[in-house]
CSV table of C-alpha atoms in Angstrom, one decimal:
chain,number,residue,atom,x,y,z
A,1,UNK,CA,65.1,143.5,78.1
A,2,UNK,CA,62.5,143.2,81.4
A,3,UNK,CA,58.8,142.8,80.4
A,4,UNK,CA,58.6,146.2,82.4
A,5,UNK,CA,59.9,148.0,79.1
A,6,UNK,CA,57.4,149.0,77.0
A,7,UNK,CA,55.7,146.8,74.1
A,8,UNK,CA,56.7,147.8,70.6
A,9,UNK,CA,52.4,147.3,69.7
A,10,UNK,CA,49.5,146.0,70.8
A,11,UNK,CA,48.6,142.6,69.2
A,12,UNK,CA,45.1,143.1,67.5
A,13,UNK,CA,42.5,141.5,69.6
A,14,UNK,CA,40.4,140.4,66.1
A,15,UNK,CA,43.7,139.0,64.6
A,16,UNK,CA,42.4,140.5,61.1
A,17,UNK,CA,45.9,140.2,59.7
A,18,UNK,CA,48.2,137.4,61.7
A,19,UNK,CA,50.6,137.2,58.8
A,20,UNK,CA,51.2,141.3,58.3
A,21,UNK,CA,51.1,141.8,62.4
A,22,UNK,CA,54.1,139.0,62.0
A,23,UNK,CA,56.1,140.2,59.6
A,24,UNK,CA,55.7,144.4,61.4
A,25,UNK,CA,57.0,142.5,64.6
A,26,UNK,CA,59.9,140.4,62.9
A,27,UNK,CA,61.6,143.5,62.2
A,28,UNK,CA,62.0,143.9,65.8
A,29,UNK,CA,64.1,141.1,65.9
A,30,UNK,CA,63.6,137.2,66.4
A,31,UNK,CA,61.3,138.4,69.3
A,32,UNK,CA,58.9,141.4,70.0
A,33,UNK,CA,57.4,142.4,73.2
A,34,UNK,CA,53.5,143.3,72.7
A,35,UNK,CA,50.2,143.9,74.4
A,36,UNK,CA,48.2,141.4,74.9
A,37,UNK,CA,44.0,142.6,75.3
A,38,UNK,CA,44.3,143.8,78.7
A,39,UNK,CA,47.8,145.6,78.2
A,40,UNK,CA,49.2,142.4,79.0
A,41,UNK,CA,52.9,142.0,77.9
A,42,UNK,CA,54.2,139.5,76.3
A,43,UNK,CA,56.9,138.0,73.8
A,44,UNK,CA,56.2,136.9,70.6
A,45,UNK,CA,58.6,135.0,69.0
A,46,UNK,CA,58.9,135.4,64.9
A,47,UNK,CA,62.3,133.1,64.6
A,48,UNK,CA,61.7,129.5,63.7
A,49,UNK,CA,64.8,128.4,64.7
A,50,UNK,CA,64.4,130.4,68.6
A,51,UNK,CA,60.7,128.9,69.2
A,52,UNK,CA,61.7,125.6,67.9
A,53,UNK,CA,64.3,125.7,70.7
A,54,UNK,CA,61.9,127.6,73.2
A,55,UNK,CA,58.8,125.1,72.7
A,56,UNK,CA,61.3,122.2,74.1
A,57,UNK,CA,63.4,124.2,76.6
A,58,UNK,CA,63.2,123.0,79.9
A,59,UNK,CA,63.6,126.6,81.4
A,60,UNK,CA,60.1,127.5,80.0
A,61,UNK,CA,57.2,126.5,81.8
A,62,UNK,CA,53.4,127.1,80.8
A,63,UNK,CA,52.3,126.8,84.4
A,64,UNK,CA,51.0,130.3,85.6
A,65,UNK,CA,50.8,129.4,88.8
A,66,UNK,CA,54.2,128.5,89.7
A,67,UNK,CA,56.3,130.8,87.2
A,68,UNK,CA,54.0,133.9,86.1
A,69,UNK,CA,54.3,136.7,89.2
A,70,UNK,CA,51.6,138.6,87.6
A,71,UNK,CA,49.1,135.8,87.8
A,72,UNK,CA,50.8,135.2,91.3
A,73,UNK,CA,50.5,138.5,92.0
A,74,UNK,CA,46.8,138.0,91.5
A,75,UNK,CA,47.1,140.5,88.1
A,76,UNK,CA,45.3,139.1,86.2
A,77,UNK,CA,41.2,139.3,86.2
A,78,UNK,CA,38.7,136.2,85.7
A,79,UNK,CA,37.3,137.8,82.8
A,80,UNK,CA,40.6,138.7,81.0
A,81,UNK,CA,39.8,137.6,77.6
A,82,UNK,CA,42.6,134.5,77.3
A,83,UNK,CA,41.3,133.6,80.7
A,84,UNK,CA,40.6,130.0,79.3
A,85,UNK,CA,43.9,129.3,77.4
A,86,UNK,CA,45.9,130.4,80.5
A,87,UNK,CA,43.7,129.4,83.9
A,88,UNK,CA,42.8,125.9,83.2
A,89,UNK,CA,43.9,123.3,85.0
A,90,UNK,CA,44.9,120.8,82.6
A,91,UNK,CA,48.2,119.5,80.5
A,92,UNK,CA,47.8,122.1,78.5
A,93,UNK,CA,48.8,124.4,81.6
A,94,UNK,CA,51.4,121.9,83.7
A,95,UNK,CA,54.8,121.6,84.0
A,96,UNK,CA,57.0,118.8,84.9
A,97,UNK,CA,56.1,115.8,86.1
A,98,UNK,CA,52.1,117.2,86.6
A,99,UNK,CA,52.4,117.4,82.7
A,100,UNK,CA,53.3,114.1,82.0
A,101,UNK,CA,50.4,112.5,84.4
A,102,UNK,CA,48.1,114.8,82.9
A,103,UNK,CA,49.3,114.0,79.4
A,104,UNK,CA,49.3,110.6,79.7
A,105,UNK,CA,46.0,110.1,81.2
A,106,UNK,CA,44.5,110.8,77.8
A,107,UNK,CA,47.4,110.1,75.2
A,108,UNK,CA,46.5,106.0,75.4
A,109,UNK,CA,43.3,107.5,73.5
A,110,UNK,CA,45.5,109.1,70.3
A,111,UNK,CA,48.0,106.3,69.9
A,112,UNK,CA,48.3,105.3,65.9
A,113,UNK,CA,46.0,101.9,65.9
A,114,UNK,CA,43.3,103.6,67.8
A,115,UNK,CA,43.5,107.0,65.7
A,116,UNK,CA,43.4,104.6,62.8
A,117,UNK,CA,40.6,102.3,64.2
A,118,UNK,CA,38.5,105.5,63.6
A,119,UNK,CA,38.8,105.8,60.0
A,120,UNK,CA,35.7,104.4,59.0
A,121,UNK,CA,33.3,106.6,61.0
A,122,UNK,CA,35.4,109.6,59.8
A,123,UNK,CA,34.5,107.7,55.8
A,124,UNK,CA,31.1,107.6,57.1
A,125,UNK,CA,30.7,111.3,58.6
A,126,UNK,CA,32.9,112.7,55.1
A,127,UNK,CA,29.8,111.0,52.9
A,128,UNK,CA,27.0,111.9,54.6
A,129,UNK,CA,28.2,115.6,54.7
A,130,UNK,CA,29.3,115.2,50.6
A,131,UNK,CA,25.7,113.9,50.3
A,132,UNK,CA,23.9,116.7,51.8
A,133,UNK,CA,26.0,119.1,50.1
A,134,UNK,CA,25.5,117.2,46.6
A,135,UNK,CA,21.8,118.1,47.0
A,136,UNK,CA,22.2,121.7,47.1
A,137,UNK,CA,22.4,124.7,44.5
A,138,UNK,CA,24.3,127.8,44.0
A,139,UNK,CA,26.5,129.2,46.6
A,140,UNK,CA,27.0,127.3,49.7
A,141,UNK,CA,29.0,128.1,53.1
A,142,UNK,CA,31.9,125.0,53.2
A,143,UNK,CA,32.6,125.8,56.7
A,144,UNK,CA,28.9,125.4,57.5
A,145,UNK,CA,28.2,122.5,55.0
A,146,UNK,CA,31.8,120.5,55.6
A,147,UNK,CA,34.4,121.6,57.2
A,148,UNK,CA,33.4,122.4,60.4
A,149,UNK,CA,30.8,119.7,61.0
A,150,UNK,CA,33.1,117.2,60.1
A,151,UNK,CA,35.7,117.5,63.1
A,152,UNK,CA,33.3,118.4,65.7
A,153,UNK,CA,31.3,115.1,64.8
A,154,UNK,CA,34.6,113.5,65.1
A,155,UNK,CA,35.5,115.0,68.4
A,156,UNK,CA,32.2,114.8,70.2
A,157,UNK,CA,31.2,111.3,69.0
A,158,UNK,CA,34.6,110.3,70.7
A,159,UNK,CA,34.2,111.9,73.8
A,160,UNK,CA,30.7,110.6,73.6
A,161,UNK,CA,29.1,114.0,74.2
A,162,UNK,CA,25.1,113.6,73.9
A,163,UNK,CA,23.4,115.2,70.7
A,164,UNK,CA,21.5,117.5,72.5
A,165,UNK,CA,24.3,119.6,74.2
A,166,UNK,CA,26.1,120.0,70.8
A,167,UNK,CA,25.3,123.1,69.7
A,168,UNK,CA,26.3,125.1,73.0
A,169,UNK,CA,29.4,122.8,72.5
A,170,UNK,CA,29.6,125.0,69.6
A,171,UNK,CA,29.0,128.2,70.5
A,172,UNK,CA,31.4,128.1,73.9
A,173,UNK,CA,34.3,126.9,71.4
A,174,UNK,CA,33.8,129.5,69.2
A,175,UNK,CA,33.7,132.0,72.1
A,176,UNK,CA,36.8,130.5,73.7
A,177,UNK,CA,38.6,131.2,70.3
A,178,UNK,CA,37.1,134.9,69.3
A,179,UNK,CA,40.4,136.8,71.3
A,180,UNK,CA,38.2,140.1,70.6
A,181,UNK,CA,35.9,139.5,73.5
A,182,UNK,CA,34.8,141.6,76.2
A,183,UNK,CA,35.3,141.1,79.5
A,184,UNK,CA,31.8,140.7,79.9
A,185,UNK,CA,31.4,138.3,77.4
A,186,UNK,CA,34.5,136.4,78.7
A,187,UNK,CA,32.4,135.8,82.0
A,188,UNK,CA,29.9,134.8,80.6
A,189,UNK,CA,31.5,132.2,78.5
A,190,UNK,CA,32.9,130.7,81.4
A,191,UNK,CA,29.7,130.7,83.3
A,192,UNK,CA,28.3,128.7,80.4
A,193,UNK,CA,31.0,126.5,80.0
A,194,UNK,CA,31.1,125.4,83.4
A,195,UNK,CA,27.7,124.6,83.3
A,196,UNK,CA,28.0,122.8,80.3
A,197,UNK,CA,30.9,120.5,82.0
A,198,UNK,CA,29.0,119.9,84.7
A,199,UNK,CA,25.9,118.5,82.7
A,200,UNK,CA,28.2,116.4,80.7
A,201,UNK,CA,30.4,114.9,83.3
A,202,UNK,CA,27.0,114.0,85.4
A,203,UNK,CA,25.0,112.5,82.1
A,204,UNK,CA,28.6,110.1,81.7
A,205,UNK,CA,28.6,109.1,85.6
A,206,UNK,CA,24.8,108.5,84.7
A,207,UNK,CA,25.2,106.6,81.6
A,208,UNK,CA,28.9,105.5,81.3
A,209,UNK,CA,29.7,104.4,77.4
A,210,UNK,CA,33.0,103.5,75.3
A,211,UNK,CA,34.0,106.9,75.1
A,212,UNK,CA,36.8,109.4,76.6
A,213,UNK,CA,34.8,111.0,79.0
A,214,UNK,CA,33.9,107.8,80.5
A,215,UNK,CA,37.5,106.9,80.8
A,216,UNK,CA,38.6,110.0,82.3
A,217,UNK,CA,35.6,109.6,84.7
A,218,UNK,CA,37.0,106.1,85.7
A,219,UNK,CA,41.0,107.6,86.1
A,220,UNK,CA,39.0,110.5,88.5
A,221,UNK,CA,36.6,107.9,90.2
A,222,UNK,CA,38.7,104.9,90.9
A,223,UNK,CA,42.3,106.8,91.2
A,224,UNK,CA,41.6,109.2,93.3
A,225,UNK,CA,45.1,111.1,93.8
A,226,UNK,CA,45.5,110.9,89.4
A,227,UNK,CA,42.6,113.5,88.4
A,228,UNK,CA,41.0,116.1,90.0
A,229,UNK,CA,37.8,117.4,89.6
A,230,UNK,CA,38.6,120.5,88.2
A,231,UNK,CA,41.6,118.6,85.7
A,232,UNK,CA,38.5,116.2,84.3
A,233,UNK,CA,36.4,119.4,83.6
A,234,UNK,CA,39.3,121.4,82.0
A,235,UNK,CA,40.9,118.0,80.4
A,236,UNK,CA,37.6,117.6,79.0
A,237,UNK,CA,36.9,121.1,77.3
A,238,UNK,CA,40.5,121.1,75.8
A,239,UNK,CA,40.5,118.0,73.9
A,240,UNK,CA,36.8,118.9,72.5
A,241,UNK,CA,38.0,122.4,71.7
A,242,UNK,CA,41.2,121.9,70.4
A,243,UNK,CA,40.6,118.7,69.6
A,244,UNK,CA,37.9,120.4,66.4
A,245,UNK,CA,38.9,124.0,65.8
A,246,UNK,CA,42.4,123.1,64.9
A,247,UNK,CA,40.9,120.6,62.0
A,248,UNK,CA,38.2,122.6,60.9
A,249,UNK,CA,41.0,125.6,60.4
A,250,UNK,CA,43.0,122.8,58.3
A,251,UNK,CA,40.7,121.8,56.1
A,252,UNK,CA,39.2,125.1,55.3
A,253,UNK,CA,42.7,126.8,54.5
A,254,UNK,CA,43.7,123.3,52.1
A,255,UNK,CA,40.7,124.3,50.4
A,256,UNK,CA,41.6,128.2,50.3
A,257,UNK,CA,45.1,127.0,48.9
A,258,UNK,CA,43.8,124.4,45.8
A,259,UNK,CA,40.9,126.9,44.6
A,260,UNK,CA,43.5,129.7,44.5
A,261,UNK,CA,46.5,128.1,42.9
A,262,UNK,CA,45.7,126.1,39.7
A,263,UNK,CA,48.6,125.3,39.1
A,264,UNK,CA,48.9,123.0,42.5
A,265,UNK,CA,45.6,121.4,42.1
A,266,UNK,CA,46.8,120.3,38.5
A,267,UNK,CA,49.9,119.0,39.9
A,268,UNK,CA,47.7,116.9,42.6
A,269,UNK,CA,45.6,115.9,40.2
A,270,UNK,CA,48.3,114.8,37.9
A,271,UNK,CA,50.2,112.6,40.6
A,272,UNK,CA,53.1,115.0,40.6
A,273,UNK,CA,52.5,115.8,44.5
A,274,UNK,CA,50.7,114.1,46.7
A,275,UNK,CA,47.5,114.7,49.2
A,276,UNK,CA,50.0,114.4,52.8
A,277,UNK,CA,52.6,117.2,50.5
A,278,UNK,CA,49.4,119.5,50.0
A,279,UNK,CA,48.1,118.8,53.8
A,280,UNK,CA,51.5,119.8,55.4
A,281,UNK,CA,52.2,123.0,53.2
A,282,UNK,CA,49.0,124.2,54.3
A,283,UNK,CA,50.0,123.3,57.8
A,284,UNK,CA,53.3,125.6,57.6
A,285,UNK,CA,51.4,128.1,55.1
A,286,UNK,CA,48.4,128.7,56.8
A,287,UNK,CA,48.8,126.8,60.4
A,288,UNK,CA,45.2,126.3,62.3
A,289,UNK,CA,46.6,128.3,64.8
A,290,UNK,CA,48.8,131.3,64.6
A,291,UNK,CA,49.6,132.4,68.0
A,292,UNK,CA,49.2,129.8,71.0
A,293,UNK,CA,49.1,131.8,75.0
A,294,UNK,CA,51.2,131.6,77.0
A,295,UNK,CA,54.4,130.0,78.5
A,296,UNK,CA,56.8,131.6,81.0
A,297,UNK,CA,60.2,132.1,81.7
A,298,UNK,CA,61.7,130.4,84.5
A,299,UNK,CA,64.7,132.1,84.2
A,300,UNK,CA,66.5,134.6,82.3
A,301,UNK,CA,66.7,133.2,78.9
A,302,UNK,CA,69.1,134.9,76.0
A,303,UNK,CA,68.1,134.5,72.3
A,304,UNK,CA,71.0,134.5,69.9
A,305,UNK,CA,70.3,137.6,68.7
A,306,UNK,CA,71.1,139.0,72.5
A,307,UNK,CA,67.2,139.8,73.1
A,308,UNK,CA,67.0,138.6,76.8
A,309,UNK,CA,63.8,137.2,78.2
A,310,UNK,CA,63.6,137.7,82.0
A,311,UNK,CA,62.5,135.8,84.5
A,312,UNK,CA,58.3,135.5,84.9
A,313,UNK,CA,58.0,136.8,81.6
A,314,UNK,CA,55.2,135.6,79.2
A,315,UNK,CA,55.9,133.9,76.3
A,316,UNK,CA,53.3,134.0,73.2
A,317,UNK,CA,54.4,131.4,70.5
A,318,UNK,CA,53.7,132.7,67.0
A,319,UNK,CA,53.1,129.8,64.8
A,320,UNK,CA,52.2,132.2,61.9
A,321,UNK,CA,55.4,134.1,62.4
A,322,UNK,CA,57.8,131.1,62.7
A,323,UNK,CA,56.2,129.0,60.1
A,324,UNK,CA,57.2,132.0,57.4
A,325,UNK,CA,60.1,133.0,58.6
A,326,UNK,CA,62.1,134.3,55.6
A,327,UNK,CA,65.7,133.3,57.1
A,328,UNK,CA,64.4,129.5,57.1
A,329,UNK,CA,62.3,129.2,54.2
A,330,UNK,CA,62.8,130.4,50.8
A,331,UNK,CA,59.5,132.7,49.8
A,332,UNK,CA,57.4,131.5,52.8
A,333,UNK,CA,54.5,133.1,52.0
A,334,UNK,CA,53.8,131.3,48.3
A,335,UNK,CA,51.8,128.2,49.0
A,336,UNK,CA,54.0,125.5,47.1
A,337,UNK,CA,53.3,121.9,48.1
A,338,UNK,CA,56.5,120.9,46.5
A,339,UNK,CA,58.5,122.1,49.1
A,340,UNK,CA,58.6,119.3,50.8
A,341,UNK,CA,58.5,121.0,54.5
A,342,UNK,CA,58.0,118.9,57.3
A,343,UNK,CA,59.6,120.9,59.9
A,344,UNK,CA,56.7,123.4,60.4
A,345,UNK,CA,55.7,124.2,63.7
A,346,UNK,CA,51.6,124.1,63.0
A,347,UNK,CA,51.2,121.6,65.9
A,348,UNK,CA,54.2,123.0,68.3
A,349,UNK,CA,56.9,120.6,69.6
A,350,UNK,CA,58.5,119.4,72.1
A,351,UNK,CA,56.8,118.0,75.5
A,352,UNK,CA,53.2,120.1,74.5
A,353,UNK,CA,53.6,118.6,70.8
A,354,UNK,CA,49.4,118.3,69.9
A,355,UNK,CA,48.3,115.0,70.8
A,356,UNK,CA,45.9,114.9,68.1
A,357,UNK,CA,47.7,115.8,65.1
A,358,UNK,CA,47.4,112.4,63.8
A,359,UNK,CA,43.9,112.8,64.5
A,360,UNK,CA,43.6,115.9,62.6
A,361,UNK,CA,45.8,114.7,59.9
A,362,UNK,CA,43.7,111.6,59.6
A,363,UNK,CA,40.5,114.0,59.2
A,364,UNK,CA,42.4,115.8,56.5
A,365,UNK,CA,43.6,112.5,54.6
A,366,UNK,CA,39.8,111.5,54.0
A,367,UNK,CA,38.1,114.6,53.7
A,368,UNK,CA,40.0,116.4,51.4
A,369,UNK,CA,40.3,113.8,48.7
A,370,UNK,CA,36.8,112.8,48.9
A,371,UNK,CA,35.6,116.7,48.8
A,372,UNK,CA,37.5,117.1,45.5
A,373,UNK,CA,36.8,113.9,43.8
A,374,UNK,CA,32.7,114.5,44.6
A,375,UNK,CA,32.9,118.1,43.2
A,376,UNK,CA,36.1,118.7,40.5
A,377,UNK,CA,35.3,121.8,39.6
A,378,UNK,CA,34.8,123.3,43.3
A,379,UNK,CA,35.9,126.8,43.2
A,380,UNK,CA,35.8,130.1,45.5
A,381,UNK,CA,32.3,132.1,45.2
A,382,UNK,CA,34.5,134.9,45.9
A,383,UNK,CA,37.8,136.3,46.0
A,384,UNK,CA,40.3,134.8,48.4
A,385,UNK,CA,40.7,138.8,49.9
A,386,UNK,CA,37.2,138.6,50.6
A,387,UNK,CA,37.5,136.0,53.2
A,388,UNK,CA,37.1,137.1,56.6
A,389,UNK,CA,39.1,135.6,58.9
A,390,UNK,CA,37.9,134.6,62.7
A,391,UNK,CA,38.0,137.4,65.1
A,392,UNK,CA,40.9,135.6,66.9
A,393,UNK,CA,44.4,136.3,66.9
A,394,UNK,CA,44.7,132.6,67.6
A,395,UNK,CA,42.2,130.4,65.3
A,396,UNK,CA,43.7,130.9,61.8
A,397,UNK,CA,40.5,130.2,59.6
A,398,UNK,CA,38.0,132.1,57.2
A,399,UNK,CA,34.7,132.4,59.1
A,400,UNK,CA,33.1,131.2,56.4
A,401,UNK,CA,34.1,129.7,53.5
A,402,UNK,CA,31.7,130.6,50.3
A,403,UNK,CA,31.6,128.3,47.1
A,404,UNK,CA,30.4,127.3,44.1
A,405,UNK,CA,30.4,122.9,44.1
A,406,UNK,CA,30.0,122.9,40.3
A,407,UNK,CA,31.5,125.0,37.4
């Protein structure tokens, strides 16, 4: 079926309910097409099995500028909302041979010993947050308090990004995420960011350190044909995006999933699982993303069910959809850590695979443990319905995460 045929729905901008948009689109089939903001079409794929396969098949490409003829077409606007997931020129966009210099000018940086040798600032970070949160009373935000400052400390202390430009750090992030943007707020996002690049990539030339910005400069400024100037600035804001919402969205949702099911925090608790089984079901349960834009047919591609993807279409890969898909795992939407599911597809696969999910996991590993041994009898300030999930229909976290620290 051509992309020309019309959508079945439009995907909801504010993403308000990833896991019921899912399962309304499954019964389409393994694959629905919908509209995108913008009226944009595109195929979301709900089978695990299908977007296991897509996610490694060479005949998809997330390159726009090669294999999407509406962005060769010149289609699609500046300030189309998902402007910054799909325009960038980085690994997260190439295909081929581009994607493997791009990747592997920054992958040195997420090998196991130096994810590892990173541990004991992560310790340090975790106990200075438990600290500050020790000393306070009643009700407190645990996104604001732990969860997110956590990664982004993480993040920006290893790209060596300087105090002081933090917070707008922050606030483009959480702009690049919120999917229910305007197109007025989209441009002005990007007007920002690209400031903000700018500022950081000339206070690293300035004052080089032992971080990743200061190696990437040196791959630009001594290999001149490995890293253009525009790959540095969009390398650089997709490893400090991704490279913090997806964790922050982890831990929150691992601590969504304990304060709602007793019975699994007794089981921790009691050996009978262990923190990694509780970390990966809330990968598959909840992943930290739930739909990931865009890849692209390079040429007409037939699911098994006979749903035909043509040629230039767009591809949106539903993580949420896949990772409870009913025909591979049994009641996918209980949260059991028992379950032993490693397959998930919370950090994709194949050749775009994230190249921090040891990172993340790492993050996870220390923080949660600590959070629960410091408070035991953390629970939910309200009820888990009342959490209001990100207005994005691609970060898969509570915008803020209410609690009581004590019983």
């Amino acid at each position: 079926m051509p992309a020309s045929q019309c959508p079945v729905a439009a995907l909801d901008p504010a993403g308000a309910d990833v896991h019921g948009e899912a399962d309304r689109l499954r019964a389409h089939g393994s694959a629905a097409l919908v509209a995108l903001p913008g009226d944009v079409p595109a195929w979301v794929i709900t089978d695990h099995g299908e977007l296991r396969g897509l996610l490694s098949d060479p005949r998809v490409s997330k390159d726009p500028r090669q294999h999407w003829p509406a962005w060769i077409r010149g289609e699609i606007p500046a300030d189309w909302p998902l402007i910054s997931w799909v325009g960038v020129d980085n690994m997260f966009t190439a295909f081929g041979s581009e994607h493997t210099r791009l990747r592997g000018l920054v992958s040195k940086a997420f090998t196991p010993r130096r994810v590892q040798a990173l541990r004991p600032r992560i310790e340090q970070i975790t106990a200075e947050l438990l600290d500050g949160l020790a000393a306070e009373t009643g009700e407190v935000d645990l996104r604001t308090g732990f969860t997110y400052p956590l990664p982004i400390a993480v993040i920006t202390d290893l790209f060596g990004v300087p105090a002081e430009m933090r917070g707008t750090l922050r606030h483009i992030v959480d702009e690049v995420f919120r999917t229910s943007a305007t197109p007025e707020e989209t441009a002005a996002t990007a007007q920002e960011m690209g400031r903000f690049l700018t500022d950081l990539i000339e206070s690293k030339r300035q004052h080089p350190g032992d971080d990743l910005t200061s190696g990437l400069l040196a791959a630009r400024d001594e290999e001149q044909n490995r890293l253009s100037e525009r790959e540095l600035a969009d390398t650089l804001i997709l490893m400090i995006g991704a490279g913090h919402e997806t964790t922050v969205n982890l831990l929150g949702q691992a601590v969504v999933a304990l304060t709602t099911h007793p019975e699994q925090r007794a089981a921790l608790r009691a050996g009978d699982i262990g923190w990694d089984d509780v970390i990966e079901e809330t990968l598959r349960w909840q992943p930290a993303l739930a739909n990931v834009p865009l890849r692209f047919a390079t040429t007409d591609i037939e699911l098994a069910d006979g749903t035909v993807i043509a040629e230039g279409d767009a591809i949106l890969a539903s993580y949420a959809a896949a990772n409870r898909d009913p025909g591979h795992y049994d009641a996918p939407e209980v949260f059991d850590a028992r379950r032993g599911a490693r397959d998930h597809l919370a950090f994709g696969f194949g050749p775009h695979f994230c190249l921090g999910a040891a990172l993340a996991r790492l993050e996870a590993q220390i923080a949660l443990p600590a959070l629960f041994d410091r408070f035991p009898d953390l629970a939910l300030a309200v009820g888990s319905d009342a959490l209001e999930p990100s207005e994005s229909f691609i970060s898969n976290g509570p915008k803020a995460l209410p609690v009581r620290l004590a019983g």
